[in-house]
Coordinates of C-alpha atoms in Angstrom, one line a residue:
X1 CA -15.2 11.3 13.2
X2 CA -14.5 11.3 16.9
X3 CA -17.4 10.4 19.2
X4 CA -17.8 13.1 21.8
X5 CA -17.7 12.0 25.4
X6 CA -21.2 12.0 26.9
X7 CA -22.0 14.8 29.3
X8 CA -22.7 13.6 32.9
X9 CA -26.4 13.8 33.8
X10 CA -27.2 16.3 36.6
X11 CA -28.0 13.4 39.0
X12 CA -24.7 11.8 38.4
X13 CA -22.9 15.1 38.9
X14 CA -24.6 15.6 42.3
X15 CA -23.9 12.0 43.4
X16 CA -20.3 12.3 42.3
X17 CA -19.9 15.5 44.3
X18 CA -21.6 14.0 47.4
X19 CA -19.9 10.6 47.3
X20 CA -21.8 8.1 49.4
X21 CA -23.3 10.7 51.7
X22 CA -26.6 10.6 49.8
X23 CA -27.8 7.7 51.9
X24 CA -28.5 4.1 51.1
X25 CA -31.3 5.0 48.7
X26 CA -28.9 6.8 46.4
X27 CA -25.6 4.9 46.4
X28 CA -22.6 6.5 44.6
X29 CA -22.3 5.8 40.9
X30 CA -18.8 5.4 39.4
X31 CA -17.7 5.0 35.8
X32 CA -16.9 1.4 34.9
X33 CA -13.4 -0.1 35.0
X34 CA -11.2 -0.4 32.0
X35 CA -12.1 -3.3 29.7
X36 CA -9.8 -6.3 30.2
X37 CA -8.9 -9.1 27.8
X38 CA -8.9 -6.9 24.7
X39 CA -7.6 -8.7 21.6
X40 CA -7.5 -7.6 18.0
X41 CA -7.7 -10.4 15.3
X42 CA -7.0 -9.6 11.7
X43 CA -8.9 -10.8 8.7
X44 CA -8.4 -10.4 5.0
X45 CA -9.7 -6.8 5.0
X46 CA -11.0 -6.4 8.5
X47 CA -9.9 -6.5 12.2
X48 CA -12.2 -7.9 15.0
X49 CA -11.7 -6.2 18.4
X50 CA -13.1 -8.2 21.3
X51 CA -13.0 -7.8 25.1
X52 CA -14.5 -9.1 28.3
X53 CA -17.8 -7.3 29.2
X54 CA -17.4 -4.9 32.0
X55 CA -19.9 -5.1 35.0
X56 CA -22.0 -2.0 35.1
X57 CA -21.1 -0.8 31.5
X58 CA -24.0 0.5 29.4
X59 CA -22.0 1.1 26.3
X60 CA -18.4 1.1 24.9
X61 CA -16.2 3.3 22.8
X62 CA -13.5 1.9 20.5
X63 CA -10.8 4.4 19.7
X64 CA -8.5 3.7 16.8
X65 CA -5.5 5.2 15.0
X66 CA -2.9 4.4 12.4
X67 CA 0.0 4.7 14.8
X68 CA 0.8 3.4 18.3
X69 CA 0.0 5.6 21.3
X70 CA -3.8 6.0 20.7
X71 CA -4.9 9.2 22.4
X72 CA -8.6 9.6 22.9
X73 CA -8.6 13.3 22.3
X74 CA -7.1 12.8 18.8
X75 CA -8.2 9.3 17.7
X76 CA -11.2 8.3 15.6
X77 CA -13.9 6.5 17.6
X78 CA -17.0 4.4 17.3
X79 CA -19.7 3.7 20.0
X80 CA -20.8 0.1 20.3
X81 CA -23.4 -1.6 22.6
X82 CA -21.4 -4.7 23.3
X83 CA -18.3 -6.6 22.2
X84 CA -17.1 -7.5 19.6
X85 CA -16.4 -4.6 17.2
X86 CA -15.6 -5.5 13.5
X87 CA -13.6 -2.8 11.8
X88 CA -14.2 -3.6 8.1
X89 CA -13.3 -2.4 4.7
X90 CA -9.6 -1.9 5.6
X91 CA -6.7 -1.9 3.3
X92 CA -4.6 -5.0 3.8
X93 CA -1.1 -4.4 5.2
X94 CA -2.0 -1.3 7.1
X95 CA -1.9 -1.7 10.9
X96 CA -4.6 -0.3 13.2
X97 CA -4.2 0.4 16.9
X98 CA -7.1 0.3 19.4
X99 CA -8.1 1.1 22.9
X100 CA -11.5 0.5 24.4
X101 CA -13.4 2.3 27.2
X102 CA -16.7 1.5 29.0
X103 CA -19.3 4.1 30.0
X104 CA -22.4 4.4 32.2
X105 CA -24.5 7.2 33.7
X106 CA -21.5 8.4 35.7
X107 CA -19.4 8.8 32.6
X108 CA -16.5 7.2 30.7
X109 CA -14.0 5.0 32.5
X110 CA -10.3 4.6 31.8
X111 CA -8.9 3.1 28.6
X112 CA -7.9 -0.5 28.1
X113 CA -4.5 -1.6 27.2
X114 CA -3.7 -0.8 23.6
X115 CA -3.8 -3.6 21.0
X116 CA -3.1 -3.7 17.3
X117 CA -3.4 -5.9 14.2
X118 CA -2.7 -5.8 10.5
X119 CA -5.3 -7.1 8.0
X120 CA -4.1 -9.3 5.2
X121 CA -0.7 -10.9 5.0
X122 CA 2.4 -9.5 6.7
X123 CA 4.3 -7.1 4.4
X124 CA 6.5 -5.4 7.1
X125 CA 10.2 -6.2 7.5
X126 CA 11.1 -9.0 9.9
X127 CA 12.6 -6.4 12.3
X128 CA 9.4 -4.2 12.4
X129 CA 8.3 -5.2 15.9
X130 CA 11.5 -4.4 17.7
X131 CA 10.8 -2.1 20.7
X132 CA 12.8 1.1 20.8
X133 CA 15.7 1.6 23.2
X134 CA 14.9 5.3 23.5
X135 CA 12.0 7.4 22.5
X136 CA 12.7 11.0 21.6
X137 CA 10.1 13.7 20.8
X138 CA 11.1 16.5 18.4
X139 CA 9.0 19.6 19.1
X140 CA 7.8 22.0 16.4
X141 CA 8.3 25.6 17.5
X142 CA 5.4 27.8 16.1
X143 CA 7.5 30.9 16.9
X144 CA 10.2 29.8 14.4
X145 CA 10.0 29.9 10.6
X146 CA 9.5 26.7 8.6
X147 CA 13.1 26.8 7.5
X148 CA 14.3 27.2 11.1
X149 CA 12.2 24.2 12.2
X150 CA 13.6 22.3 9.2
X151 CA 17.2 23.0 10.3
X152 CA 16.4 21.9 13.9
X153 CA 14.8 18.7 12.7
X154 CA 17.8 18.0 10.4
X155 CA 20.1 18.3 13.4
X156 CA 18.0 16.0 15.5
X157 CA 18.0 13.3 12.8
X158 CA 21.8 13.5 12.4
X159 CA 22.1 12.6 16.1
X160 CA 20.0 9.4 16.0
X161 CA 21.6 6.2 17.2
X162 CA 20.6 2.5 16.8
X163 CA 17.4 1.8 18.7
X164 CA 16.2 5.4 18.7
X165 CA 12.6 6.3 17.8
X166 CA 12.2 10.0 16.9
X167 CA 8.6 11.2 17.1
X168 CA 8.1 14.4 15.2
X169 CA 5.5 16.9 16.3
X170 CA 2.9 18.2 13.7
X171 CA 3.9 21.2 11.7
X172 CA 5.8 22.3 8.5
X173 CA 9.5 21.7 8.2
X174 CA 11.1 23.4 5.2
X175 CA 14.6 22.5 3.8
X176 CA 16.3 25.4 2.0
X177 CA 19.5 23.4 1.3
X178 CA 20.1 19.8 0.5
X179 CA 18.6 17.5 3.2
X180 CA 20.5 14.3 3.3
X181 CA 19.7 11.5 5.8
X182 CA 22.4 9.1 6.9
X183 CA 21.2 6.6 9.5
X184 CA 22.5 3.2 10.4
X185 CA 20.3 1.1 12.6
X186 CA 20.6 -2.7 13.2
X187 CA 18.1 -5.5 12.9
X188 CA 18.0 -5.7 16.7
X189 CA 18.0 -1.9 17.1
X190 CA 16.3 -0.2 14.1
X191 CA 15.8 3.5 13.9
X192 CA 12.4 5.0 13.4
X193 CA 11.4 8.5 12.4
X194 CA 7.6 8.8 12.8
X195 CA 4.9 11.5 12.8
X196 CA 3.2 12.1 16.1
X197 CA -0.7 11.9 15.9
X198 CA -2.6 15.1 15.1
X199 CA -2.1 17.5 12.3
X200 CA 0.2 16.5 9.4
X201 CA 4.0 16.5 9.7
X202 CA 5.1 18.1 6.4
X203 CA 8.6 18.0 5.0
X204 CA 9.0 20.3 2.1
X205 CA 11.4 22.1 -0.2
X206 CA 10.0 25.3 -1.6
X207 CA 11.6 25.0 -5.1
X208 CA 12.8 22.4 -7.5
X209 CA 16.5 23.3 -7.3
X210 CA 17.1 20.1 -5.3
X211 CA 15.3 17.0 -4.1
X212 CA 13.0 17.5 -1.1
X213 CA 14.6 14.7 0.8
X214 CA 17.7 12.5 0.0
X215 CA 18.2 9.3 2.0
X216 CA 21.9 9.0 1.3
X217 CA 22.5 5.9 3.5
X218 CA 20.0 3.9 5.4
X219 CA 20.2 0.5 7.2
X220 CA 17.2 -0.6 9.3
X221 CA 15.4 2.7 9.1
X222 CA 11.7 3.4 9.2
X223 CA 10.0 6.6 7.9
X224 CA 6.4 6.6 8.8
X225 CA 3.5 9.0 8.5
X226 CA 5.4 11.8 7.0
X227 CA 4.1 14.1 4.3
X228 CA 6.8 15.0 1.7
X229 CA 6.1 17.5 -1.0
X230 CA 8.0 19.9 -3.3
X231 CA 11.5 19.8 -4.7
X232 CA 12.6 18.0 -7.8
X233 CA 12.3 14.3 -6.8
X234 CA 10.3 14.4 -3.6
X235 CA 12.1 11.4 -1.9
X236 CA 15.4 10.0 -3.4
X237 CA 16.7 6.8 -2.0
X238 CA 20.5 6.2 -2.6
X239 CA 22.5 3.5 -0.7
X240 CA 19.5 1.9 1.1
X241 CA 19.0 -1.6 2.4
X242 CA 16.4 -2.7 5.0
X243 CA 14.6 0.6 4.6
X244 CA 10.8 0.9 5.3
X245 CA 8.7 3.8 4.0
X246 CA 5.2 3.3 5.5
X247 CA 2.1 5.3 5.5
X248 CA 3.7 8.4 4.0
X249 CA 2.1 11.0 1.7
X250 CA 4.4 11.9 -1.2
X251 CA 3.0 14.4 -3.7
X252 CA 3.2 17.5 -5.9
X253 CA 6.9 17.6 -6.9
X254 CA 8.6 18.7 -10.1
X255 CA 9.9 15.3 -11.0
X256 CA 9.6 11.7 -9.6
X257 CA 7.8 11.2 -6.3
X258 CA 9.9 8.3 -5.0
X259 CA 13.1 7.2 -6.8
X260 CA 15.7 4.5 -6.0
X261 CA 17.8 4.7 -9.2
X262 CA 21.3 6.0 -8.2
X263 CA 22.6 2.9 -6.3
X264 CA 21.8 -0.7 -5.8
X265 CA 19.1 -1.2 -3.2
X266 CA 17.8 -4.2 -1.4
X267 CA 15.0 -5.1 1.0
X268 CA 13.1 -1.9 0.5
X269 CA 9.6 -2.0 2.0
X270 CA 7.4 0.7 0.4
X271 CA 4.0 0.1 2.0
X272 CA 0.7 1.9 2.4
X273 CA 1.9 5.2 0.9
X274 CA -0.2 7.8 -0.9
X275 CA 1.7 9.0 -4.0
X276 CA 0.4 11.5 -6.5
X277 CA 0.7 14.6 -8.7
X278 CA 4.1 14.3 -10.4
X279 CA 5.6 16.3 -13.3
X280 CA 8.9 16.2 -15.1
X281 CA 9.4 12.6 -16.2
X282 CA 6.6 12.0 -13.7
X283 CA 7.0 8.5 -12.3
X284 CA 5.2 7.8 -9.1
X285 CA 8.0 5.3 -8.2
X286 CA 11.1 4.8 -10.2
X287 CA 12.9 1.8 -8.9
X288 CA 16.2 0.6 -10.4
X289 CA 18.1 2.3 -13.3
X290 CA 18.0 1.9 -17.1
X291 CA 19.7 -1.2 -18.6
X292 CA 20.4 -2.7 -15.1
X293 CA 23.0 -0.1 -14.1
X294 CA 21.5 -0.2 -10.6
X295 CA 19.0 -2.8 -9.5
X296 CA 16.5 -3.3 -6.7
X297 CA 16.2 -6.7 -5.2
X298 CA 14.1 -8.7 -2.6
X299 CA 11.8 -5.7 -2.0
X300 CA 8.1 -5.3 -1.3
X301 CA 6.0 -2.6 -3.0
X302 CA 2.6 -3.1 -1.4
X303 CA -0.8 -1.5 -0.8
X304 CA 0.2 1.9 -2.1
X305 CA -2.2 4.3 -3.7
X306 CA -0.5 5.9 -6.7
X307 CA -2.4 8.3 -9.0
X308 CA -2.2 11.5 -11.2
X309 CA 1.3 10.7 -12.6
X310 CA 1.9 13.1 -15.5
X311 CA 4.8 14.8 -17.1
X312 CA 6.7 13.4 -20.1
X313 CA 6.3 9.8 -19.1
X314 CA 4.3 9.3 -15.9
X315 CA 4.5 5.7 -15.1
X316 CA 2.8 4.8 -11.8
X317 CA 5.2 2.2 -10.5
X318 CA 8.3 1.4 -12.7
X319 CA 10.7 -1.4 -11.9
X320 CA 13.7 -1.3 -14.3
X321 CA 15.7 -4.0 -16.1
X322 CA 17.7 -6.4 -13.9
X323 CA 15.8 -5.8 -10.7
X324 CA 14.8 -9.2 -9.3
X325 CA 12.9 -11.1 -6.5
X326 CA 10.6 -8.2 -5.8
X327 CA 6.9 -8.4 -4.9
X328 CA 4.5 -5.7 -6.2
X329 CA 1.2 -6.5 -4.5
X330 CA -2.1 -4.9 -3.6
X331 CA -1.4 -1.5 -5.1
X332 CA -4.1 0.8 -6.5
X333 CA -2.7 2.7 -9.4
X334 CA -4.7 4.9 -11.8
X335 CA -4.8 8.0 -14.0
X336 CA -1.2 7.7 -15.3
X337 CA 0.3 8.9 -18.6
X338 CA 2.5 5.8 -19.2
X339 CA 1.6 2.3 -17.7
X340 CA 0.2 2.1 -14.3
X341 CA 2.7 -0.6 -13.5
X342 CA 5.8 -1.3 -15.8
X343 CA 8.2 -4.1 -14.9
X344 CA 11.2 -5.1 -17.0
X345 CA 13.0 -8.5 -16.9
X346 CA 15.4 -9.8 -14.3
X347 CA 18.3 -10.7 -16.5
X348 CA 18.0 -14.3 -15.6
X349 CA 17.7 -13.9 -11.9
X350 CA 14.8 -14.7 -9.6
X351 CA 11.4 -13.6 -11.0
X352 CA 9.4 -10.7 -9.8
X353 CA 5.8 -11.3 -8.6
X354 CA 3.1 -8.8 -9.6
X355 CA -0.2 -9.7 -8.0
X356 CA -3.5 -8.4 -6.6
X357 CA -3.1 -4.9 -8.0
X358 CA -6.0 -2.8 -9.3
X359 CA -5.0 -0.5 -12.2
X360 CA -7.1 1.7 -14.3
X361 CA -7.2 4.7 -16.7
X362 CA -3.8 4.9 -18.3
X363 CA -3.1 6.8 -21.4
X364 CA -0.8 3.9 -22.5
X365 CA -0.7 0.2 -21.5
X366 CA -2.4 -0.3 -18.2
X367 CA 0.1 -3.1 -17.2
X368 CA 3.3 -3.8 -19.1
X369 CA 5.7 -6.6 -18.1
X370 CA 8.7 -7.7 -20.2
X371 CA 9.2 -11.1 -18.6
X372 CA 10.7 -13.3 -15.9
X373 CA 7.8 -12.7 -13.7
X374 CA 4.7 -14.2 -12.2
X375 CA 1.7 -12.0 -12.9
X376 CA -1.5 -13.1 -11.2
X377 CA -4.8 -11.9 -9.8
X378 CA -4.6 -8.4 -11.1
X379 CA -7.6 -6.3 -12.2
X380 CA -6.9 -4.0 -15.2
X381 CA -9.3 -1.5 -16.7
X382 CA -9.3 1.0 -19.5
X383 CA -6.2 2.2 -21.3
X384 CA -5.1 1.9 -24.9
X385 CA -4.0 -1.7 -24.1
X386 CA -4.9 -3.7 -21.0
X387 CA -1.7 -5.8 -20.9
X388 CA 1.3 -5.5 -23.1
X389 CA 4.5 -7.6 -23.2
X390 CA 7.4 -7.4 -25.6
X391 CA 11.2 -7.3 -25.7
X392 CA 12.4 -4.2 -23.9
X393 CA 16.1 -3.9 -22.7
X394 CA 16.0 -7.7 -22.6
X395 CA 14.0 -10.6 -24.1
X396 CA 10.6 -11.7 -23.1
X397 CA 10.9 -15.1 -21.4
X398 CA 9.6 -17.1 -18.4
X399 CA 6.5 -15.0 -18.0
X400 CA 3.5 -16.6 -16.2
X401 CA 0.3 -14.6 -16.7
X402 CA -2.6 -16.3 -14.8
X403 CA -6.0 -15.4 -13.3
X404 CA -6.0 -11.7 -14.4
X405 CA -9.1 -9.8 -15.4
X406 CA -8.8 -7.2 -18.2
X407 CA -11.7 -5.0 -19.3
X408 CA -10.9 -2.3 -21.9
X409 CA -12.4 -0.6 -24.8
X410 CA -9.1 -1.0 -26.7
X411 CA -7.0 -4.1 -27.1
X412 CA -7.1 -6.5 -24.2
X413 CA -3.7 -8.3 -24.3
X414 CA -0.9 -7.5 -26.9
X415 CA 1.7 -10.2 -26.7
X416 CA 4.6 -9.6 -28.9
X417 CA 7.7 -11.8 -29.0
X418 CA 6.0 -14.6 -27.1
X419 CA 6.3 -17.3 -29.8
X420 CA 9.2 -19.7 -29.3
X421 CA 10.2 -18.3 -25.9
X422 CA 10.7 -20.6 -22.9
X423 CA 8.3 -20.7 -20.0
X424 CA 5.4 -18.6 -21.4
X425 CA 2.0 -19.2 -19.8
X426 CA -1.3 -17.4 -20.5
X427 CA -4.0 -19.2 -18.5
X428 CA -7.2 -18.7 -16.6
X429 CA -7.5 -15.0 -17.6
X430 CA -10.6 -13.0 -18.5
X431 CA -9.9 -10.5 -21.3
X432 CA -12.9 -8.5 -22.5
X433 CA -12.5 -5.8 -25.2
X434 CA -15.5 -3.7 -26.1
X435 CA -14.3 -2.9 -29.7
X436 CA -10.9 -4.4 -30.3
X437 CA -8.8 -7.6 -30.1
X438 CA -9.1 -9.5 -26.9
X439 CA -5.8 -11.3 -27.3
X440 CA -3.2 -10.9 -30.0
X441 CA 0.1 -12.8 -30.4
X442 CA 1.9 -10.6 -33.0
X443 CA 4.8 -13.1 -33.5
X444 CA 2.9 -16.3 -33.1
X445 CA 2.4 -18.5 -30.0
X446 CA 4.7 -21.5 -30.5
X447 CA 5.3 -23.1 -27.1
X448 CA 2.9 -20.9 -25.2
X449 CA 0.7 -22.7 -22.6
X450 CA -2.8 -21.2 -23.3
X451 CA -5.7 -22.6 -21.4
X452 CA -8.7 -21.7 -19.3
X453 CA -9.2 -18.2 -20.7
X454 CA -12.5 -16.5 -21.3
X455 CA -12.6 -13.6 -23.9
X456 CA -14.8 -11.1 -25.4
X457 CA -13.4 -10.0 -28.8
X458 CA -11.2 -11.6 -31.4
X459 CA -8.2 -13.8 -30.7
X460 CA -5.3 -13.9 -33.2
X461 CA -2.0 -15.8 -33.5
X462 CA -3.1 -18.9 -31.6
X463 CA -5.3 -21.8 -32.5
X464 CA -6.1 -23.1 -29.0
X465 CA -9.8 -23.2 -28.0
X466 CA -11.1 -20.4 -26.0
X467 CA -14.3 -19.8 -24.0
X468 CA -16.5 -16.8 -25.0
X469 CA -17.9 -14.2 -22.6
X470 CA -21.2 -12.4 -23.2
X471 CA -20.5 -8.9 -21.8
X472 CA -20.4 -6.8 -18.6
X473 CA -23.4 -8.8 -17.2
X474 CA -20.8 -11.6 -16.6
X475 CA -19.6 -9.5 -13.5
X476 CA -21.2 -8.2 -10.4
X477 CA -20.6 -4.6 -11.3
X478 CA -17.8 -3.7 -13.6
X479 CA -17.2 -1.3 -16.5
X480 CA -14.7 -1.1 -19.4
X481 CA -13.4 2.3 -18.2
X482 CA -12.8 1.3 -14.6
X483 CA -15.4 3.5 -13.0
X484 CA -17.0 0.3 -11.7
X485 CA -14.5 -2.4 -10.6
X486 CA -16.4 -5.2 -9.0
X487 CA -15.2 -8.2 -11.2
X488 CA -16.8 -10.9 -9.0
X489 CA -18.4 -13.3 -11.5
X490 CA -22.2 -13.0 -11.6
X491 CA -24.3 -16.0 -10.8
X492 CA -24.7 -17.2 -14.4
X493 CA -21.3 -16.0 -15.6
X494 CA -19.4 -18.1 -18.1
X495 CA -16.3 -17.4 -15.9
X496 CA -17.6 -19.9 -13.3
X497 CA -15.6 -23.1 -13.4
X498 CA -13.9 -22.1 -16.6
X499 CA -10.3 -22.1 -15.3
X500 CA -7.8 -24.9 -15.9
X501 CA -6.8 -26.6 -12.7
X502 CA -3.2 -27.1 -13.9
X503 CA -2.6 -23.3 -13.7
X504 CA -4.8 -22.4 -10.8
X505 CA -3.4 -19.8 -8.3
X506 CA -4.0 -20.7 -4.7
X507 CA -5.7 -17.3 -3.9
X508 CA -7.7 -14.6 -5.6
X509 CA -7.5 -10.8 -5.8
X510 CA -8.7 -10.5 -2.2
X511 CA -6.4 -13.2 -0.9
X512 CA -9.3 -15.7 -0.5
X513 CA -8.6 -19.3 -1.2
X514 CA -9.7 -20.7 -4.5
X515 CA -11.5 -24.0 -4.8
X516 CA -12.3 -26.4 -7.6
X517 CA -13.8 -26.1 -10.1
X518 CA -11.7 -22.9 -10.5
X519 CA -13.2 -19.7 -11.9
X520 CA -11.4 -17.7 -14.6
X521 CA -10.2 -14.2 -13.8
X522 CA -8.9 -12.6 -10.6
X523 CA -12.0 -13.1 -8.4
X524 CA -13.3 -16.5 -7.2
X525 CA -17.0 -16.7 -6.5

């Protein structure tokens, strides 16, 4: 919530009106100067804002917002007595922007220079920090209908040139016909379409006769902070490369929320979006096409929140056969009909990396990966099966599954078609099943590297030794159904030091460095 500006005391109002004429016994009191030396330093899930103390300041206010151009009248705020201010519990990969003011009995002084930082690792495209050549503001006219405002916005987008930043004012913009975006920016002059701070900027189609938004062609284009709802597919990406969808809210559509399955795509950055409530086939994200007809490559799907995916299928994030060299990291996906995350193989090309995701409550497999991937540091809860892997539009091969934690009342890991396949690793995982098999190799495990795992439940199809867990007390606060998800090993947990150093990942679920002796599972104590 915003912190209200303090009212001026009556004495301060009098002195302000009189200036210095009150005599030497009552010198004029002025608000403090703007804080100088403001810096924002990112951590794993926090940002520390520091500044030089201001003479005469009695308190400070830190204003923060998701987007640049922090306006005190719209931004969230927190009052602090002195620097620094630690903004904690943040989602990695999501930038925050800050200004700081100082106050005393005379009131609040001017704002500092704006600073920003992004917690966690960088997931933005390399051209993300390019300054715009021209900033345009698109006004919403409350005297016009939603459809008329939509038509005016469509015309404004059609006029954008490389280097333009279009800031769209809050309001509802409805598209009664097909809304196709064709924008060509450059690495040195990207194009940005962003929501201005304030109320939501909503793009909508009132029926399912067409997609709500089609990005027909995009190069070096950013869509940020937009709410997209309605239509068949809410957002359909066609011929797109170097496209960044950041901090958008995509929901309540008659089909897929975000689809990129009608053309080859590359260098997509889908980051920090909220995606939910789908019907039809129901995928939250449908990336690539069946049997590798179209593939997505060298893309980043990071720190999205995807949930309530229903319909006939309802995968949370689905990456189709042949798509390669993609990174699916840090997403929270839950309450899906089909797998929370489903990734096929790469057809022999660079592996995909699936890491540090938290997935729970699927009506199917919680996580399903065919192969040609590195799967590490994921936390998986509930579901009929925690992790499943089998031939599917391609053979299972070259699959490294390490340092994952699986808690489920059903089967923990169902590993079909692993035996006799090259490059198969199952190591340093924690797999707890309340009532079923912990790990099952249905076709044997010849050639599989199996080490450093801790299980609760039976293990079949492999004769390698395995450490045994005792129950949920092995974790700081976790449950089989995913309601509680703190899988940090408890102080006396059998997970401590149980990992095999030969397969240790350098970081854990939170991106914190691992150290020997290595713990099993996705969290390092």
